[in-house]
Coordinates of N, CA and C in Angstrom, one line a residue:
Q176 N 81.2 26.9 95.7 CA 81.9 26.2 96.7 C 82.8 27.1 97.5
V177 N 82.9 26.8 98.8 CA 83.6 27.7 99.7 C 84.9 27.0 100.1
Q178 N 85.9 27.9 100.2 CA 87.3 27.4 100.7 C 87.5 28.0 102.0
L179 N 88.0 27.1 102.9 CA 88.3 27.6 104.3 C 89.8 27.2 104.6
V180 N 90.5 28.1 105.1 CA 91.9 27.9 105.4 C 92.2 28.3 106.8
E181 N 92.6 27.3 107.7 CA 92.9 27.6 109.1 C 94.4 28.0 109.2
S182 N 94.7 28.7 110.3 CA 96.1 29.0 110.6 C 96.1 29.4 112.1
G183 N 97.3 29.4 112.6 CA 97.5 29.8 114.0 C 97.8 28.6 115.0
G184 N 97.7 27.4 114.5 CA 98.0 26.3 115.4 C 99.5 26.2 115.8
G185 N 99.8 25.4 116.8 CA 101.2 25.2 117.2 C 101.3 24.5 118.5
L186 N 102.4 24.6 119.1 CA 102.7 24.0 120.4 C 102.7 25.0 121.5
V187 N 102.0 24.7 122.6 CA 101.9 25.7 123.7 C 101.9 24.9 125.0
Q188 N 102.4 25.5 126.0 CA 102.4 24.9 127.3 C 101.0 25.0 128.0
A189 N 100.7 24.1 128.8 CA 99.4 24.2 129.6 C 99.3 25.5 130.3
G190 N 98.1 26.1 130.2 CA 97.9 27.4 130.8 C 98.1 28.5 129.8
G191 N 98.7 28.2 128.7 CA 98.9 29.2 127.7 C 97.8 29.5 126.8
S192 N 98.0 30.4 125.7 CA 96.9 30.8 124.8 C 97.4 30.7 123.4
L193 N 96.4 30.5 122.5 CA 96.6 30.5 121.1 C 95.4 31.2 120.4
R194 N 95.6 31.8 119.3 CA 94.5 32.3 118.5 C 94.5 31.6 117.1
L195 N 93.4 30.9 116.8 CA 93.3 30.4 115.5 C 92.5 31.3 114.6
S196 N 92.8 31.3 113.3 CA 92.1 32.1 112.3 C 91.6 31.2 111.2
C197 N 90.5 31.5 110.6 CA 89.9 30.8 109.5 C 89.6 31.8 108.4
A198 N 90.2 31.7 107.2 CA 89.9 32.6 106.1 C 89.0 31.9 105.2
A199 N 87.9 32.6 104.8 CA 86.9 32.0 103.9 C 86.9 32.7 102.6
S200 N 86.8 32.0 101.5 CA 86.8 32.5 100.2 C 85.9 31.7 99.3
G201 N 85.7 32.2 98.1 CA 84.8 31.4 97.2 C 83.4 31.8 97.3
S202 N 82.5 30.9 97.3 CA 81.0 31.1 97.3 C 80.6 31.3 98.8
I203 N 80.9 32.4 99.3 CA 80.7 32.6 100.8 C 79.4 33.4 101.0
F204 N 78.7 33.8 99.9 CA 77.4 34.5 100.1 C 76.4 33.6 100.8
S205 N 75.8 34.2 101.8 CA 74.7 33.6 102.6 C 75.2 32.5 103.6
I206 N 76.5 32.4 103.7 CA 77.0 31.5 104.8 C 76.7 32.2 106.1
N207 N 75.9 31.6 107.0 CA 75.4 32.3 108.2 C 75.9 31.6 109.5
Y208 N 76.4 30.4 109.3 CA 77.0 29.7 110.5 C 78.4 29.3 110.2
M209 N 79.3 29.7 111.2 CA 80.7 29.3 111.1 C 81.0 28.6 112.4
G210 N 81.7 27.5 112.3 CA 82.1 26.7 113.5 C 83.5 26.3 113.5
W211 N 83.9 26.0 114.7 CA 85.2 25.3 115.0 C 84.9 23.9 115.6
Y212 N 85.6 22.9 115.0 CA 85.5 21.6 115.5 C 86.9 21.1 115.8
R213 N 87.0 20.0 116.6 CA 88.4 19.5 116.8 C 88.3 18.0 116.9
Q214 N 89.4 17.4 116.5 CA 89.5 15.9 116.5 C 90.8 15.5 117.1
A215 N 90.7 14.7 118.2 CA 91.9 14.2 118.8 C 92.2 12.8 118.3
P216 N 93.4 12.3 118.3 CA 93.6 10.9 117.8 C 92.8 9.9 118.5
G217 N 92.1 9.1 117.7 CA 91.3 8.0 118.2 C 89.9 8.5 118.7
K218 N 89.6 9.7 118.5 CA 88.3 10.2 119.0 C 87.5 10.8 117.9
Q219 N 86.2 11.0 118.1 CA 85.3 11.6 117.1 C 85.5 13.1 117.0
R220 N 85.2 13.7 115.9 CA 85.3 15.1 115.8 C 84.2 15.7 116.6
E221 N 84.5 16.8 117.4 CA 83.5 17.3 118.3 C 83.4 18.9 118.1
L222 N 82.3 19.4 118.5 CA 82.1 20.8 118.3 C 82.9 21.6 119.4
V223 N 83.5 22.7 119.0 CA 84.1 23.6 119.9 C 83.3 24.8 120.1
A224 N 83.0 25.5 119.0 CA 82.2 26.7 119.1 C 81.6 27.0 117.7
V225 N 80.5 27.8 117.8 CA 79.7 28.1 116.6 C 79.4 29.6 116.7
I226 N 79.4 30.3 115.6 CA 78.9 31.7 115.6 C 78.1 32.0 114.4
T227 N 77.1 32.8 114.6 CA 76.2 33.2 113.4 C 76.8 34.5 112.8
S228 N 76.2 34.8 111.6 CA 76.6 36.0 111.0 C 76.3 37.3 111.8
G229 N 75.3 37.1 112.7 CA 75.0 38.2 113.5 C 75.8 38.4 114.8
G230 N 76.7 37.4 115.0 CA 77.6 37.4 116.1 C 77.2 36.7 117.3
T231 N 76.1 36.0 117.3 CA 75.7 35.1 118.4 C 76.5 33.9 118.4
S232 N 76.9 33.4 119.6 CA 77.8 32.3 119.7 C 77.3 31.2 120.7
N233 N 77.9 30.0 120.5 CA 77.6 28.9 121.3 C 78.8 28.1 121.4
Y234 N 79.0 27.4 122.6 CA 80.2 26.7 122.9 C 80.0 25.3 123.3
G235 N 81.0 24.4 123.1 CA 80.9 23.1 123.7 C 81.2 23.2 125.1
Q236 N 80.6 22.3 125.9 CA 80.7 22.4 127.4 C 82.2 22.4 127.9
H237 N 83.0 21.7 127.2 CA 84.4 21.5 127.6 C 85.3 22.8 127.4
V238 N 84.8 23.8 126.7 CA 85.6 24.9 126.4 C 85.0 26.2 126.9
K239 N 83.8 26.1 127.4 CA 83.1 27.3 127.9 C 83.9 28.0 129.0
G240 N 84.0 29.3 128.8 CA 84.7 30.2 129.8 C 86.2 30.3 129.5
R241 N 86.7 29.4 128.5 CA 88.1 29.5 128.2 C 88.3 29.9 126.7
F242 N 87.4 29.5 125.8 CA 87.6 29.9 124.4 C 86.5 30.9 124.0
T243 N 86.9 31.7 123.0 CA 86.0 32.7 122.5 C 86.1 32.7 121.0
I244 N 84.9 32.6 120.3 CA 84.8 32.6 118.9 C 84.3 34.0 118.5
S245 N 84.9 34.5 117.4 CA 84.5 35.8 116.9 C 84.7 35.8 115.3
R246 N 84.1 36.8 114.7 CA 84.2 36.8 113.2 C 84.3 38.3 112.8
D247 N 85.0 38.5 111.7 CA 85.1 39.7 111.0 C 84.4 39.5 109.6
N248 N 83.1 39.9 109.5 CA 82.4 39.7 108.2 C 83.0 40.4 107.1
A249 N 83.5 41.6 107.3 CA 84.1 42.4 106.2 C 85.4 41.7 105.6
K250 N 86.1 41.0 106.5 CA 87.3 40.4 106.0 C 87.1 38.9 105.8
N251 N 85.9 38.4 106.0 CA 85.6 36.9 105.8 C 86.6 36.1 106.7
L252 N 86.7 36.5 108.0 CA 87.6 35.8 108.9 C 86.8 35.4 110.1
V253 N 87.2 34.2 110.6 CA 86.6 33.7 111.9 C 87.8 33.4 112.8
Y254 N 87.7 33.7 114.1 CA 88.8 33.5 115.0 C 88.3 32.6 116.1
L255 N 89.3 31.9 116.7 CA 89.1 31.2 117.9 C 90.2 31.5 118.9
Q256 N 89.8 32.3 119.9 CA 90.8 32.6 121.0 C 90.7 31.6 122.0
M257 N 91.9 30.9 122.3 CA 91.9 29.8 123.2 C 92.8 30.2 124.4
N258 N 92.2 30.3 125.6 CA 93.0 30.6 126.8 C 93.0 29.5 127.8
S259 N 93.8 29.5 128.7 CA 93.9 28.5 129.8 C 93.9 27.1 129.1
L260 N 94.8 26.9 128.2 CA 94.8 25.6 127.4 C 95.2 24.5 128.3
K261 N 94.6 23.3 128.0 CA 94.9 22.1 128.8 C 95.5 21.0 127.8
P262 N 96.2 20.1 128.3 CA 96.7 19.0 127.5 C 95.5 18.3 126.7
E263 N 94.4 18.2 127.3 CA 93.2 17.5 126.7 C 92.6 18.4 125.5
D264 N 93.1 19.6 125.3 CA 92.7 20.4 124.2 C 93.5 20.0 123.0
T265 N 94.5 19.2 123.1 CA 95.3 18.8 122.0 C 94.5 18.1 120.9
A266 N 94.5 18.6 119.7 CA 93.7 18.0 118.6 C 94.0 18.8 117.3
V267 N 93.5 18.3 116.2 CA 93.4 19.1 115.0 C 92.1 19.9 115.0
Y268 N 92.3 21.1 114.8 CA 91.1 22.0 114.8 C 90.7 22.4 113.4
Y269 N 89.4 22.2 113.2 CA 88.8 22.5 111.8 C 87.8 23.6 111.8
C270 N 87.9 24.4 110.8 CA 86.9 25.4 110.6 C 85.8 24.9 109.7
A271 N 84.6 25.2 109.9 CA 83.5 24.7 109.1 C 82.4 25.8 108.8
S272 N 81.7 25.7 107.7 CA 80.7 26.7 107.4 C 79.4 26.0 107.0
A273 N 78.3 26.7 107.1 CA 77.0 26.2 106.8 C 76.1 27.3 106.4
R274 N 75.1 27.0 105.6 CA 74.0 27.8 105.2 C 72.8 27.1 105.7
R275 N 72.2 27.6 106.8 CA 71.1 27.0 107.5 C 70.1 28.0 107.9
P276 N 68.8 27.6 108.0 CA 67.8 28.6 108.6 C 68.2 29.0 110.0
Y277 N 67.9 30.2 110.3 CA 68.1 30.7 111.7 C 67.0 30.0 112.6
G278 N 67.4 30.0 113.9 CA 66.4 29.5 114.8 C 66.9 28.4 115.8
R279 N 68.0 27.8 115.4 CA 68.6 26.8 116.4 C 70.0 26.7 116.1
W280 N 70.7 26.0 117.1 CA 72.1 25.8 116.9 C 72.4 24.5 116.1
Y281 N 73.3 24.6 115.2 CA 73.6 23.4 114.4 C 75.0 22.9 114.9
E282 N 74.9 21.7 115.5 CA 76.1 21.1 116.1 C 76.6 19.8 115.5
S283 N 75.8 19.2 114.7 CA 76.2 18.0 114.0 C 77.1 18.3 112.9
I284 N 78.1 17.4 112.7 CA 79.1 17.5 111.6 C 78.4 17.6 110.3
S285 N 77.3 16.8 110.2 CA 76.6 16.7 108.9 C 75.8 18.0 108.6
D286 N 75.7 18.9 109.5 CA 75.1 20.2 109.3 C 76.0 21.2 108.5
Y287 N 77.3 20.9 108.5 CA 78.2 21.8 107.9 C 78.7 21.2 106.6
D288 N 78.8 22.0 105.5 CA 79.2 21.5 104.2 C 80.5 22.0 103.7
G289 N 81.1 23.0 104.4 CA 82.4 23.5 104.1 C 83.3 23.2 105.2
W290 N 84.5 22.7 104.8 CA 85.5 22.3 105.9 C 86.9 22.7 105.4
G291 N 87.7 23.2 106.4 CA 89.1 23.5 106.1 C 89.9 22.2 106.3
Q292 N 91.2 22.3 106.1 CA 92.1 21.2 106.1 C 92.6 20.9 107.6
G293 N 92.4 21.8 108.5 CA 92.7 21.6 109.9 C 94.1 22.2 110.2
T294 N 94.2 22.5 111.5 CA 95.5 23.0 112.0 C 95.7 22.3 113.4
Q295 N 97.0 21.9 113.6 CA 97.3 21.1 114.8 C 97.5 22.0 116.0
V296 N 96.9 21.7 117.1 CA 97.2 22.4 118.3 C 97.6 21.3 119.3
T297 N 98.8 21.6 119.9 CA 99.4 20.6 120.9 C 99.7 21.4 122.1
V298 N 99.1 20.9 123.2 CA 99.3 21.5 124.5 C 100.1 20.5 125.4
S299 N 101.3 21.0 125.8 CA 102.2 20.2 126.6 C 101.9 20.4 128.1
S300 N 102.1 19.4 128.9 CA 101.9 19.5 130.4 C 103.1 19.9 131.1

């Protein structure tokens, strides 16, 4: 079983930046997809970004050009650099992990079997 712990959330003004971190531990062997999701009050959890163990990444349409996902495989860390933040980015951000065959992007929540507890990001206008 994998354990994921997010950190780095907080309160920031619109236009500002934050960097989230996700530390993975436990049965992390062969985890090849790591993702960030977010959930705002009253809304469904949605994909923010995904990265493979090889470093290839994919983003949700609403964050393209503003957010960057990266990973440090040696340290078992995944990062989400968030720039030009908007009030609509306010949500709880979750780190997720999956072991899936390569060849396509996995975007459904059900594709991921490891989840962190979430970290709150609040963007004020």
